[in-house]
Short mmCIF file of N, CA and C in Angstrom, two decimals:
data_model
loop_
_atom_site.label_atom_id
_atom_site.label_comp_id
_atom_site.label_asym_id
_atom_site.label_seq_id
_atom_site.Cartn_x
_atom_site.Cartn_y
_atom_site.Cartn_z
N UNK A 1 12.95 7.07 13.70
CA UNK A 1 11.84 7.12 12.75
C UNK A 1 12.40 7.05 11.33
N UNK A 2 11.91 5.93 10.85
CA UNK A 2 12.37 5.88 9.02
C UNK A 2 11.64 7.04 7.96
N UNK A 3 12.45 7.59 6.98
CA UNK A 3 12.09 8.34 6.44
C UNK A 3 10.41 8.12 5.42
N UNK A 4 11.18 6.59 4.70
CA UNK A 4 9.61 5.81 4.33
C UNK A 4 10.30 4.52 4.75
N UNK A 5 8.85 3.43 4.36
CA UNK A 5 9.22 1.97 4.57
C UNK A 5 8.33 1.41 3.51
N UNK A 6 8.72 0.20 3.32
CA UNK A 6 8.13 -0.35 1.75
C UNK A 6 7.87 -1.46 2.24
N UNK A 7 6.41 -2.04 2.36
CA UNK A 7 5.89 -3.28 2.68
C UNK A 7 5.64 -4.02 1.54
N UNK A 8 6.38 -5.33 1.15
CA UNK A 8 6.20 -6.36 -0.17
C UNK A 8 7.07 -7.29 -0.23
N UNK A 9 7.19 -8.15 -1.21
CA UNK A 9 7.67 -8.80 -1.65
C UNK A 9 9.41 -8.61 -1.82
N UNK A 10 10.19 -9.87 -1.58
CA UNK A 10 11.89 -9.31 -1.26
C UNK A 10 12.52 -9.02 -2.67
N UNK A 11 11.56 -9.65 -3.74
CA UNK A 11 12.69 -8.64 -4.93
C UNK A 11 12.53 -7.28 -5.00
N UNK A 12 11.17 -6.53 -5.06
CA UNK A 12 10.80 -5.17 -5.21
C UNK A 12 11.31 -4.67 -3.70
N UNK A 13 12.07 -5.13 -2.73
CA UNK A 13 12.17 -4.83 -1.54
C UNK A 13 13.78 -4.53 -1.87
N UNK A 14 14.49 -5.07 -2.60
CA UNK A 14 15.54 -4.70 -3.09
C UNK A 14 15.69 -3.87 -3.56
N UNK A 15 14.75 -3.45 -4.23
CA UNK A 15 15.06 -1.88 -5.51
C UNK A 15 14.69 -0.93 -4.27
N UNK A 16 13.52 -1.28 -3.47
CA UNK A 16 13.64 0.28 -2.77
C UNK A 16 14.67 0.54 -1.87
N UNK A 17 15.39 -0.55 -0.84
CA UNK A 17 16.30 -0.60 -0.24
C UNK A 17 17.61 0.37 -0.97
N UNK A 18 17.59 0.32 -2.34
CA UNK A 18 18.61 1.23 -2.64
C UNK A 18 18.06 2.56 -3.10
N UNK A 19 16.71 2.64 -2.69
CA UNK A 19 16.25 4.14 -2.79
C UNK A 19 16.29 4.48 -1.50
N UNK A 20 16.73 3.50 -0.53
CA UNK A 20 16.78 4.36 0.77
C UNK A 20 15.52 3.88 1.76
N UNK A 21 14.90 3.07 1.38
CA UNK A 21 13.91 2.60 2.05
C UNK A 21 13.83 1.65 3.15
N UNK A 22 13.34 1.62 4.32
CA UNK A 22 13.39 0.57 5.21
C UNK A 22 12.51 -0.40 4.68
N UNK A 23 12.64 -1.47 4.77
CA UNK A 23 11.72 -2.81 4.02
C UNK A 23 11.34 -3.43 4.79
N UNK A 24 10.23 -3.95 4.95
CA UNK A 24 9.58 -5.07 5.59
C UNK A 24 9.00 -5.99 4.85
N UNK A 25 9.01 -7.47 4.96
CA UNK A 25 8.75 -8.70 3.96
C UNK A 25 7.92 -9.50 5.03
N UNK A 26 6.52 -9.07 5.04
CA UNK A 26 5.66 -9.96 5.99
C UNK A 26 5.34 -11.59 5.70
N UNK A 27 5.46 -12.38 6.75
CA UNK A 27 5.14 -13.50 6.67
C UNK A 27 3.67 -13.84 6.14
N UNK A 28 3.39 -14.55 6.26
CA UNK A 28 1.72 -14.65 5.00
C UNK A 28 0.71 -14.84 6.78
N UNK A 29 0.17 -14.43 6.67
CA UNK A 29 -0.80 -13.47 7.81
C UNK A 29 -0.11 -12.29 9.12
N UNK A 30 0.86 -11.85 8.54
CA UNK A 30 1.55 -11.05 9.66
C UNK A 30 1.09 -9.53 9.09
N UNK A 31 1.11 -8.86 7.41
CA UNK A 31 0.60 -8.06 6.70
C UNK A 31 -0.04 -7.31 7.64
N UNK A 32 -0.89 -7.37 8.39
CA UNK A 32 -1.80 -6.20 9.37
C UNK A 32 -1.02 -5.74 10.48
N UNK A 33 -0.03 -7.04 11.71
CA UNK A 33 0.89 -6.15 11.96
C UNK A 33 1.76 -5.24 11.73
N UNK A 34 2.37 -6.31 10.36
CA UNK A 34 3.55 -5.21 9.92
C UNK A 34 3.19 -3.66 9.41
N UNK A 35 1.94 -3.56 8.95
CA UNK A 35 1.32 -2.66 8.65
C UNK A 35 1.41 -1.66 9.67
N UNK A 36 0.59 -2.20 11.20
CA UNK A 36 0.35 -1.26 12.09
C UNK A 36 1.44 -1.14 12.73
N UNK A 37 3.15 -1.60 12.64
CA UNK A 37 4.33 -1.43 12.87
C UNK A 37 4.91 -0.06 12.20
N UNK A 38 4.45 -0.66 10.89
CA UNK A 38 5.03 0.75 10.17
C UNK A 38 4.55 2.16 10.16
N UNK A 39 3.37 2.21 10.12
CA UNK A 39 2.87 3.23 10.79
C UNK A 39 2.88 4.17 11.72
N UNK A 40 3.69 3.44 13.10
CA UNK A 40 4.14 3.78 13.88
C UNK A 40 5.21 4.66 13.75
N UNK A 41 6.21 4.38 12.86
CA UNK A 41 7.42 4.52 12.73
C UNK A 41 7.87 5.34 11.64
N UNK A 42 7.01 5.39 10.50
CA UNK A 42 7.71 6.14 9.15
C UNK A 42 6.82 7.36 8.90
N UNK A 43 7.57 8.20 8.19
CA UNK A 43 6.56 9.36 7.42
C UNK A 43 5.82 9.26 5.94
N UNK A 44 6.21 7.80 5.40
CA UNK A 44 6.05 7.35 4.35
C UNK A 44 5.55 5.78 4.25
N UNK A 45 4.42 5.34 4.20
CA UNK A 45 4.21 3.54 3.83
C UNK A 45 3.83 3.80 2.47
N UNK A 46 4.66 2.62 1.27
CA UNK A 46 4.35 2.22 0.83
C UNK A 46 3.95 0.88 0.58
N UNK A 47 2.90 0.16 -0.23
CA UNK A 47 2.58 -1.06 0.55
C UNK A 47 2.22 -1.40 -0.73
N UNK A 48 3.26 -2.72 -0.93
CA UNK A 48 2.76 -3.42 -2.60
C UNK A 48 0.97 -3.88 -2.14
N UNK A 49 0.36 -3.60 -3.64
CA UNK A 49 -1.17 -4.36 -3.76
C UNK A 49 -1.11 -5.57 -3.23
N UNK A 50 -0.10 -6.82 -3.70
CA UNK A 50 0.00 -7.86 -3.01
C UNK A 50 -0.52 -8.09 -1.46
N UNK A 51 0.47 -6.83 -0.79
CA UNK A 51 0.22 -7.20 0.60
C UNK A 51 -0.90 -6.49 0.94
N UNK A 52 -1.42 -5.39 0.40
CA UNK A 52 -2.87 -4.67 0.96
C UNK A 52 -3.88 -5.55 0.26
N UNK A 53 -4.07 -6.83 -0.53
CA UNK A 53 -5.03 -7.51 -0.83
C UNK A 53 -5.42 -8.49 0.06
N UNK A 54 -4.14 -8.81 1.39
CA UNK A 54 -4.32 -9.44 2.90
C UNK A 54 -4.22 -8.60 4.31
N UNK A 55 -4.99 -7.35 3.91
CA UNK A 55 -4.85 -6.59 5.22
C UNK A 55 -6.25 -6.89 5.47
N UNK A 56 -6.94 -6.27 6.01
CA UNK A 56 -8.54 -6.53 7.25
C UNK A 56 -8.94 -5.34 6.35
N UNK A 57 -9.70 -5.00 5.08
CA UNK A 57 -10.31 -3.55 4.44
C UNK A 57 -10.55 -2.86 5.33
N UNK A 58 -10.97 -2.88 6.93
CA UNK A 58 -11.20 -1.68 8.05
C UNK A 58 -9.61 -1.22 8.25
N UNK A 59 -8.90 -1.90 8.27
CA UNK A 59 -7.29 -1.44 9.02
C UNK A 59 -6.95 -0.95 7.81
N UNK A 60 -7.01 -1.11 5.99
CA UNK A 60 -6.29 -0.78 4.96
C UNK A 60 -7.10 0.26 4.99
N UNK A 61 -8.36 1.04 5.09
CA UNK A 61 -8.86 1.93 4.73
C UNK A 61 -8.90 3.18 5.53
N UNK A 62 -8.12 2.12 6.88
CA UNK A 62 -7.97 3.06 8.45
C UNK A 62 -6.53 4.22 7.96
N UNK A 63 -5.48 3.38 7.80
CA UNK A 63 -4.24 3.59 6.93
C UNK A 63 -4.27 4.75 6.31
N UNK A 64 -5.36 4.24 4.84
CA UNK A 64 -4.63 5.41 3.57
C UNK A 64 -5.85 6.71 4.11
N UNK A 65 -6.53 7.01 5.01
CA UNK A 65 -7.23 8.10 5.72
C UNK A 65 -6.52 8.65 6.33
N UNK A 66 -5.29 8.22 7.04
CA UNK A 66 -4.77 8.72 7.76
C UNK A 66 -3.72 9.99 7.26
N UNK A 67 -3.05 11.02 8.34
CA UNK A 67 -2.55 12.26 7.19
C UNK A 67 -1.34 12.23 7.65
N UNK A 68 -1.11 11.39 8.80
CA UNK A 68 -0.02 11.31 8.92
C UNK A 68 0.76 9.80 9.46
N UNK A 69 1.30 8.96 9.23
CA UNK A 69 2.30 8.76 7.87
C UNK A 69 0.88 8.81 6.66
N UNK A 70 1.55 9.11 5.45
CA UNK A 70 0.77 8.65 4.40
C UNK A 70 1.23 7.48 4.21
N UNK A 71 -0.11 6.88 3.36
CA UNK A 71 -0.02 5.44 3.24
C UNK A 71 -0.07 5.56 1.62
N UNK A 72 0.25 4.83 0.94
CA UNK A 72 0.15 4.54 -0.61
C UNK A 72 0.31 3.00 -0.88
N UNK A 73 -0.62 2.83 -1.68
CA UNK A 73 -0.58 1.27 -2.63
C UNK A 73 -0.06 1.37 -3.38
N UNK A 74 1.31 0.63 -4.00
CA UNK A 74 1.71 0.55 -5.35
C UNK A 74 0.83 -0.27 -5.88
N UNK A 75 1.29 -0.12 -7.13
CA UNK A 75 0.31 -0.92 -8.00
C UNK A 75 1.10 -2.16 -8.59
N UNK A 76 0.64 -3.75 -8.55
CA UNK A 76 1.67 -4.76 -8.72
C UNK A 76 2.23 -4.85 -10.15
N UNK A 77 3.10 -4.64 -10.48
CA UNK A 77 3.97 -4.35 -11.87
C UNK A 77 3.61 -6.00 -12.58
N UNK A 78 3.44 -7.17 -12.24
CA UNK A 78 3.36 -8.16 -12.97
C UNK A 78 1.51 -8.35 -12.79
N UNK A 79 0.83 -7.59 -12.55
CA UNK A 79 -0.41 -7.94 -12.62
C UNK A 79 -1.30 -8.76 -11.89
N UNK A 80 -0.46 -8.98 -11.24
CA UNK A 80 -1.00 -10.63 -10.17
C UNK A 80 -2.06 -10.61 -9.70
N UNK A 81 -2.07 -9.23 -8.54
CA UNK A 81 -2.99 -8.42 -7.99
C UNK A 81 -3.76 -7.26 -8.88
N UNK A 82 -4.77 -7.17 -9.32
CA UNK A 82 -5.43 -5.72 -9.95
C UNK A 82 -5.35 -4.83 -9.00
N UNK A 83 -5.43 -3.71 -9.76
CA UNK A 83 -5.67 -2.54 -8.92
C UNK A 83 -6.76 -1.52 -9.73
N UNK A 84 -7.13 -0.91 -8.56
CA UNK A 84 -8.47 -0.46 -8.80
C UNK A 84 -8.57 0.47 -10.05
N UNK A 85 -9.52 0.79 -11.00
CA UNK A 85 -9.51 1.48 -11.79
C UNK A 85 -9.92 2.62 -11.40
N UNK A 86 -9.09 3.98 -10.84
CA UNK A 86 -9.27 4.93 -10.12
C UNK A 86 -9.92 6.13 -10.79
N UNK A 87 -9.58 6.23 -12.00
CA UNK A 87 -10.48 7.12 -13.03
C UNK A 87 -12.08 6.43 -13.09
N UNK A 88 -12.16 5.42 -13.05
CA UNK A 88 -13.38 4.80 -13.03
C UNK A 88 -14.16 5.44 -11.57
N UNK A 89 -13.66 5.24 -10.38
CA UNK A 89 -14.03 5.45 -9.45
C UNK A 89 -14.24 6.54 -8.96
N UNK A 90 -13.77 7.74 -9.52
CA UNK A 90 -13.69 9.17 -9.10
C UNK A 90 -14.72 9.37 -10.21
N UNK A 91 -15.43 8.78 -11.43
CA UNK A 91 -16.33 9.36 -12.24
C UNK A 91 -17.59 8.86 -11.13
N UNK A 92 -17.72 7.28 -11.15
CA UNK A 92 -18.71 7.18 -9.93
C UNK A 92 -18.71 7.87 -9.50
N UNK A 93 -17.84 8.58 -8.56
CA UNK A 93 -18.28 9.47 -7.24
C UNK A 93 -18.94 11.02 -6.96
N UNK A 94 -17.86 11.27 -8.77
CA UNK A 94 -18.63 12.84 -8.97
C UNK A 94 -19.85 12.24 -9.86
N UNK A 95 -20.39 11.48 -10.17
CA UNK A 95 -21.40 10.88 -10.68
C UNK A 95 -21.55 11.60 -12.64
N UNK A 96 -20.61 11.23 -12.97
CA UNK A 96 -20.34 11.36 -14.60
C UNK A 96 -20.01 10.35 -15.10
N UNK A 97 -20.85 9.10 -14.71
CA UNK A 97 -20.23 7.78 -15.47
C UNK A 97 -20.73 7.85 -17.03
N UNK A 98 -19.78 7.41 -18.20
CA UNK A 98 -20.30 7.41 -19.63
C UNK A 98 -21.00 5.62 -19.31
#
């Protein structure tokens, strides 16, 4: 069992590799296996936005619910992919939108 594993792209797959990370670099529709691979296996997924913007939203939302491995989205450092505006979304929810 890997301690974490880092699902993305092979340059950012480099930097975590020397944090100790097991890496996985999914082929362009493989993202949901490799997903439900890692899961299996680590106490830690992290999963560039890139690749959670080609998972199935039932299997990505199945994921970060789950309590054990935790799942986390990084957020894509060159912008490519957005990521959600999470302060935005937690005012929706407690319902204090300005």
């Amino acid at each position: 069992m890997s301690a974490f594993v880092f699902i993305g792209d092979d340059v950012a797959a480099a930097g975590w590799r020397l944090a100790g990370a097991a890496t996985c670099i999914p082929a362009p529709g493989s993202e949901a296996a490799v997903l439900a691979g890692a899961l299996e296996e680590a106490g830690l997924v992290l999963l560039a936005a890139e690749v959670a913007a080609r998972i199935p939203d039932a299997q990505l939302r199945a994921a970060l619910r789950r309590v054990t491995p935790v799942t986390v989205i990084l957020p894509d450092l060159r912008e490519a992919t957005p990521y959600p505006d999470v302060a935005a979304r937690m005012k929706r929810q407690l319902g204090i939108e300005s």
